[in-house]
Amino acid sequence: MPEFRLFPISASSFSDEVDLVTLALTIFSGVICLIVFGLVVIFSFLYRRGSKSPRSVPTATNVGYEISWIILLTLIGLGFFTWAGVIYVRMHQPPPNSADIFVVAKQWMWKFQHANGTRELNELHVPAGTSIRLVMSSQDVIHSFFVPEFRLKQDVLPGRYTYAWFEASKTGVYSLFCAEYCGNEHSRMLGRIIVMSPEGFRSWQGSMAGLPGAQTTANMADRGRELFTRLGCVSCHGTGSAVQAPDLAGIYGKRVALSNGTQVTADEGYLRESILNPRAKIVMGYAPIMPSYQGQISDEDLLALISYIKSLKEGSR
Ligand code: CUA
């Protein structure tokens, strides 16, 4: 017999705050509801047909009273908005030192890849107390990454990256659901997040690397470097190439000036777009000569290539 819980287990750094604001809002709405429905019942009884209660309509309005309850309720409403808004913003801003994990969703499974190259299917091992940033995309339709114990839900879309982050606060095994109807097997698109102690996680990592038959963990950036050469990127973006192409060293996270006078932040989404659809955003001072790699590179190779570009430090070449 499953135990009844008002809320799922709270297992991430922000789950307690999410619960508190939800509970406060529910209690507040409940109290207002009780007052309104209580008065409905009382008045129905008091002013039932034939009762002797006075029925004269008040003629004067108390303006001060009207204004004060409007102001009070507005302040309470804005208070809830600010409280929830602060949490919401924090839930969408991963700490700068987060570890990146790449998520590719497809009908009907979750594929994970750690920065060191370890791959997992429908299971994700993470250490407790470390902030994890998820860079997610879908190979087909819209899915949604939902871990109730972390109070975390984010849609995963084809053709672009979405992001989410969490810091697991206690070890355990938590359920991962797909929360967007995505076809016949949607309800079975399940996974598990296995939160381990930092030591446990390190030994798990070691055991994965030593697994016989495991792709001897080429880390993602190394695999990206190999693709960078194989796909010919290096012939224009490499050192001393004859073709003038933007220097990629240190570009990740920077603001890039575009030929149309606007600026864009070089995040994963921009790098992806520039590989698949290079003419969408031309860097100021360069000609639109790069060919598109649409259809020539898989989602996972794209992530490796982006990992490589992220690993290029300024002045490293
Ligand atoms: Cu994937 Cu529902």
Coordinates of C-alpha atoms and ligand atoms in Angstrom, one line a residue:
M1 CA 0.0 0.0 0.0
P2 CA 1.7 3.2 -1.1
E3 CA 2.0 5.8 1.6
F4 CA 0.1 9.0 1.1
R5 CA 2.2 12.1 0.8
L6 CA 0.9 15.6 0.4
F7 CA 4.0 16.5 -1.6
P8 CA 6.5 14.2 -3.3
I9 CA 9.8 13.7 -1.4
S10 CA 11.8 16.9 -1.5
A11 CA 15.2 16.2 -2.9
S12 CA 16.7 19.3 -4.6
S13 CA 18.1 22.6 -3.4
F14 CA 14.9 24.5 -4.3
S15 CA 12.2 21.9 -3.7
D16 CA 11.5 23.1 -0.2
E17 CA 10.9 26.6 -1.3
V18 CA 8.7 25.6 -4.1
D19 CA 6.6 23.5 -1.6
L20 CA 6.4 26.4 0.8
V21 CA 5.1 28.9 -1.8
T22 CA 2.6 26.4 -3.1
L23 CA 1.4 25.6 0.4
A24 CA 1.1 29.2 1.3
L25 CA -0.8 30.0 -1.8
T26 CA -3.1 27.0 -1.3
I27 CA -3.9 27.9 2.3
F28 CA -4.5 31.6 1.4
S29 CA -6.9 30.6 -1.4
G30 CA -8.5 28.1 0.9
V31 CA -9.2 30.7 3.6
I32 CA -10.7 33.1 1.0
C33 CA -12.8 30.3 -0.3
L34 CA -14.0 29.4 3.2
I35 CA -15.0 33.0 3.9
V36 CA -16.9 33.5 0.7
F37 CA -18.7 30.1 0.9
G38 CA -19.3 30.6 4.6
L39 CA -21.0 33.9 4.0
V40 CA -23.1 32.4 1.1
V41 CA -24.4 29.8 3.5
I42 CA -25.0 32.2 6.4
F43 CA -26.8 34.7 4.2
S44 CA -28.9 32.0 2.6
F45 CA -30.1 31.1 6.1
L46 CA -30.4 34.7 7.4
Y47 CA -32.3 36.0 4.4
R48 CA -34.4 32.9 3.6
R49 CA -38.0 33.6 2.5
G50 CA -40.1 34.7 5.4
S51 CA -37.3 35.5 7.8
K52 CA -37.6 38.7 9.8
S53 CA -34.0 40.0 9.1
P54 CA -33.8 43.6 8.1
R55 CA -33.6 44.1 4.3
S56 CA -32.9 47.8 3.9
V57 CA -30.0 48.5 1.4
P58 CA -27.2 50.7 2.8
T59 CA -27.2 54.1 1.0
A60 CA -23.7 55.5 1.9
T61 CA -20.5 53.9 0.7
N62 CA -17.4 53.9 2.9
V63 CA -14.7 55.0 0.4
G64 CA -11.9 54.5 2.9
Y65 CA -13.0 50.9 3.5
E66 CA -13.3 50.2 -0.2
I67 CA -9.8 51.6 -1.0
S68 CA -8.1 49.9 1.8
W69 CA -9.3 46.4 1.0
I70 CA -8.3 46.9 -2.7
I71 CA -4.8 48.0 -1.7
L72 CA -4.4 45.2 0.8
L73 CA -5.4 42.5 -1.6
T74 CA -3.2 44.0 -4.3
L75 CA -0.2 44.0 -1.9
I76 CA -0.9 40.4 -0.9
G77 CA -1.1 39.4 -4.6
L78 CA 2.1 41.3 -5.5
G79 CA 3.8 39.7 -2.5
F80 CA 3.0 36.2 -3.7
F81 CA 4.1 37.2 -7.2
T82 CA 7.4 38.5 -6.0
W83 CA 8.0 35.5 -3.7
A84 CA 7.3 33.0 -6.5
G85 CA 9.1 35.1 -9.1
V86 CA 12.4 35.2 -7.2
I87 CA 12.3 31.4 -6.9
Y88 CA 11.3 31.0 -10.5
V89 CA 14.2 33.1 -11.7
R90 CA 16.7 31.2 -9.5
M91 CA 15.4 27.9 -10.8
H92 CA 16.2 29.1 -14.3
Q93 CA 19.7 30.4 -13.6
P94 CA 22.2 27.6 -13.2
P95 CA 25.2 28.5 -11.0
P96 CA 28.3 29.2 -13.1
N97 CA 30.2 26.2 -11.8
S98 CA 27.6 23.6 -12.8
A99 CA 28.5 20.4 -14.5
D100 CA 27.0 20.0 -17.9
I101 CA 25.1 16.9 -18.9
F102 CA 23.6 16.5 -22.3
V103 CA 20.1 15.0 -22.7
V104 CA 18.7 13.8 -26.0
A105 CA 15.1 12.7 -25.9
K106 CA 13.5 10.5 -28.6
Q107 CA 10.5 8.3 -28.9
W108 CA 10.6 6.8 -26.3
M109 CA 13.8 7.1 -24.3
W110 CA 16.1 9.4 -22.6
K111 CA 19.8 9.5 -23.7
F112 CA 22.3 11.1 -21.4
Q113 CA 26.0 11.9 -21.9
H114 CA 28.4 13.2 -19.3
A115 CA 31.2 15.6 -20.3
N116 CA 33.7 12.8 -19.8
G117 CA 32.0 10.8 -22.5
T118 CA 30.1 8.3 -20.4
R119 CA 26.7 7.6 -21.9
E120 CA 23.6 6.3 -20.2
L121 CA 20.1 5.3 -21.3
N122 CA 17.1 6.0 -19.2
E123 CA 19.3 6.3 -16.2
L124 CA 21.3 9.3 -15.0
H125 CA 23.9 9.0 -12.2
V126 CA 24.7 12.3 -10.4
P127 CA 26.5 13.2 -7.2
A128 CA 24.5 14.9 -4.4
G129 CA 25.4 18.5 -3.6
T130 CA 26.7 19.3 -7.0
S131 CA 24.8 21.6 -9.4
I132 CA 24.0 19.9 -12.7
R133 CA 23.0 21.8 -15.8
L134 CA 21.1 19.9 -18.4
V135 CA 21.4 20.9 -22.1
M136 CA 18.5 19.2 -23.7
S137 CA 17.2 18.6 -27.2
S138 CA 14.9 16.1 -28.9
Q139 CA 15.4 14.0 -32.0
D140 CA 11.8 14.0 -32.9
V141 CA 8.8 15.5 -31.1
I142 CA 8.3 17.6 -28.0
H143 CA 9.0 15.8 -24.8
S144 CA 9.2 17.1 -21.2
F145 CA 11.8 16.3 -18.6
F146 CA 10.0 16.0 -15.3
V147 CA 11.5 14.9 -11.9
P148 CA 8.8 15.5 -9.3
E149 CA 11.2 15.0 -6.3
F150 CA 13.3 17.9 -7.7
R151 CA 10.3 20.0 -8.5
L152 CA 11.8 20.2 -12.0
K153 CA 10.0 20.2 -15.3
Q154 CA 11.3 21.5 -18.6
D155 CA 10.1 20.9 -22.2
V156 CA 12.6 19.3 -24.5
L157 CA 12.2 20.5 -28.1
P158 CA 13.4 19.3 -31.5
G159 CA 15.7 21.8 -33.3
R160 CA 16.9 23.8 -30.4
Y161 CA 18.3 23.5 -26.9
T162 CA 16.5 24.0 -23.7
Y163 CA 18.1 24.1 -20.3
A164 CA 17.4 23.1 -16.8
W165 CA 19.4 22.7 -13.6
F166 CA 19.2 21.1 -10.2
E167 CA 21.3 20.3 -7.2
A168 CA 20.2 17.0 -5.6
S169 CA 20.1 17.4 -1.8
K170 CA 19.9 13.8 -0.8
T171 CA 21.0 10.5 -2.2
G172 CA 18.4 8.1 -3.6
V173 CA 16.7 7.0 -6.7
Y174 CA 14.1 9.4 -8.2
S175 CA 11.7 8.9 -11.0
L176 CA 12.0 10.7 -14.3
F177 CA 8.9 11.1 -16.3
C178 CA 8.1 12.5 -19.8
A179 CA 5.4 15.1 -19.1
E180 CA 4.4 15.9 -22.7
Y181 CA 2.2 13.5 -24.7
C182 CA 4.6 12.3 -27.4
G183 CA 3.0 9.2 -28.9
N184 CA 2.0 5.7 -28.2
E185 CA 4.6 4.9 -25.6
H186 CA 4.6 8.2 -23.9
S187 CA 3.5 6.8 -20.6
R188 CA 6.4 4.3 -20.7
M189 CA 9.0 7.0 -21.4
L190 CA 10.4 6.7 -17.9
G191 CA 13.8 7.0 -16.4
R192 CA 15.6 7.0 -13.1
I193 CA 17.8 9.7 -11.6
I194 CA 20.3 8.0 -9.3
V195 CA 21.8 10.4 -6.8
M196 CA 25.0 9.1 -5.2
S197 CA 27.3 10.4 -2.6
P198 CA 30.3 12.2 -4.2
E199 CA 32.6 9.2 -3.3
G200 CA 30.1 6.7 -4.6
F201 CA 29.7 8.8 -7.8
R202 CA 33.5 8.8 -8.4
S203 CA 33.8 5.1 -8.0
W204 CA 30.8 4.6 -10.3
Q205 CA 32.5 6.8 -12.9
G206 CA 35.7 4.7 -12.5
S207 CA 33.7 1.5 -13.0
M208 CA 32.0 2.9 -16.1
A209 CA 35.4 3.8 -17.7
G210 CA 36.9 0.4 -16.9
L211 CA 33.9 -1.5 -18.3
P212 CA 35.0 -4.0 -20.9
G213 CA 33.5 -3.0 -24.3
A214 CA 32.8 0.5 -23.2
Q215 CA 33.8 3.1 -25.8
T216 CA 37.0 3.9 -24.0
T217 CA 35.6 7.2 -22.8
A218 CA 36.7 9.7 -25.3
N219 CA 35.5 12.7 -23.6
M220 CA 33.0 14.8 -25.5
A221 CA 35.5 17.6 -26.2
D222 CA 38.0 15.2 -27.7
R223 CA 35.4 13.5 -29.8
G224 CA 34.4 17.1 -30.9
R225 CA 38.0 17.9 -31.9
E226 CA 38.1 14.8 -34.1
L227 CA 34.8 15.9 -35.7
F228 CA 36.1 19.4 -36.1
T229 CA 38.9 18.0 -38.4
R230 CA 36.8 15.3 -40.1
L231 CA 34.0 17.7 -41.1
G232 CA 36.5 20.2 -42.4
C233 CA 35.7 23.0 -39.9
V234 CA 39.4 23.2 -39.2
S235 CA 40.2 24.3 -42.8
C236 CA 38.5 27.7 -42.2
H237 CA 38.4 28.0 -38.4
G238 CA 41.9 26.5 -37.8
T239 CA 45.0 28.5 -37.1
G240 CA 46.6 30.1 -40.1
S241 CA 43.9 29.0 -42.6
A242 CA 43.7 31.0 -45.8
V243 CA 39.9 31.5 -45.5
Q244 CA 38.9 34.2 -43.0
A245 CA 36.5 32.7 -40.5
P246 CA 35.7 33.9 -37.0
D247 CA 38.2 32.7 -34.3
L248 CA 36.4 30.2 -32.1
A249 CA 38.8 30.3 -29.1
G250 CA 37.1 31.6 -26.0
I251 CA 33.9 32.4 -27.9
Y252 CA 31.6 30.4 -25.6
G253 CA 29.6 32.7 -23.3
K254 CA 30.8 35.9 -25.0
R255 CA 28.7 38.6 -26.7
V256 CA 29.2 38.4 -30.4
A257 CA 28.6 41.5 -32.6
L258 CA 26.5 40.6 -35.7
S259 CA 26.5 42.2 -39.2
N260 CA 23.0 43.5 -38.7
G261 CA 24.2 45.6 -35.8
T262 CA 22.7 43.4 -33.0
Q263 CA 24.5 41.3 -30.5
V264 CA 24.0 37.7 -29.4
T265 CA 25.4 35.6 -26.6
A266 CA 27.4 32.6 -27.8
D267 CA 25.6 29.9 -25.9
E268 CA 24.9 26.3 -27.0
G269 CA 21.8 27.5 -28.9
Y270 CA 23.8 30.0 -31.0
L271 CA 26.6 27.6 -31.7
R272 CA 24.1 25.0 -32.8
E273 CA 22.3 27.5 -35.1
S274 CA 25.6 28.7 -36.6
I275 CA 26.6 25.1 -37.5
L276 CA 23.2 24.1 -39.0
N277 CA 22.1 27.4 -40.4
P278 CA 25.2 29.6 -40.7
R279 CA 23.5 32.4 -42.5
A280 CA 21.0 33.1 -39.7
K281 CA 23.4 35.2 -37.7
I282 CA 26.5 36.5 -39.6
V283 CA 29.4 37.8 -37.4
M284 CA 30.2 41.4 -38.1
G285 CA 33.0 41.8 -40.6
Y286 CA 32.7 38.3 -42.1
A287 CA 31.2 37.1 -45.4
P288 CA 28.3 34.5 -45.3
I289 CA 30.4 31.8 -47.0
M290 CA 30.0 28.9 -44.5
P291 CA 28.0 26.0 -45.8
S292 CA 25.2 24.5 -43.8
Y293 CA 25.7 21.2 -41.9
Q294 CA 22.0 20.5 -41.6
G295 CA 21.4 16.8 -42.1
Q296 CA 25.1 15.9 -42.1
I297 CA 25.6 15.8 -38.3
S298 CA 23.6 14.0 -35.6
D299 CA 22.4 15.6 -32.5
E300 CA 25.0 13.8 -30.4
D301 CA 27.9 14.8 -32.7
L302 CA 26.6 18.3 -32.6
L303 CA 26.9 18.3 -28.8
A304 CA 30.4 16.9 -29.0
L305 CA 31.4 19.6 -31.5
I306 CA 29.9 22.3 -29.2
S307 CA 31.7 20.7 -26.2
Y308 CA 35.0 21.1 -28.2
I309 CA 34.3 24.7 -29.1
K310 CA 33.4 25.4 -25.4
S311 CA 36.8 23.9 -24.4
L312 CA 38.8 26.3 -26.6
K313 CA 40.2 28.9 -24.3
E314 CA 41.3 32.3 -25.5
G315 CA 44.8 32.3 -26.8
S316 CA 44.9 28.5 -26.8
R317 CA 45.8 28.3 -30.4
Ligands
CUA1 CU1 8.3 11.7 -24.5 CU2 6.0 11.9 -23.6

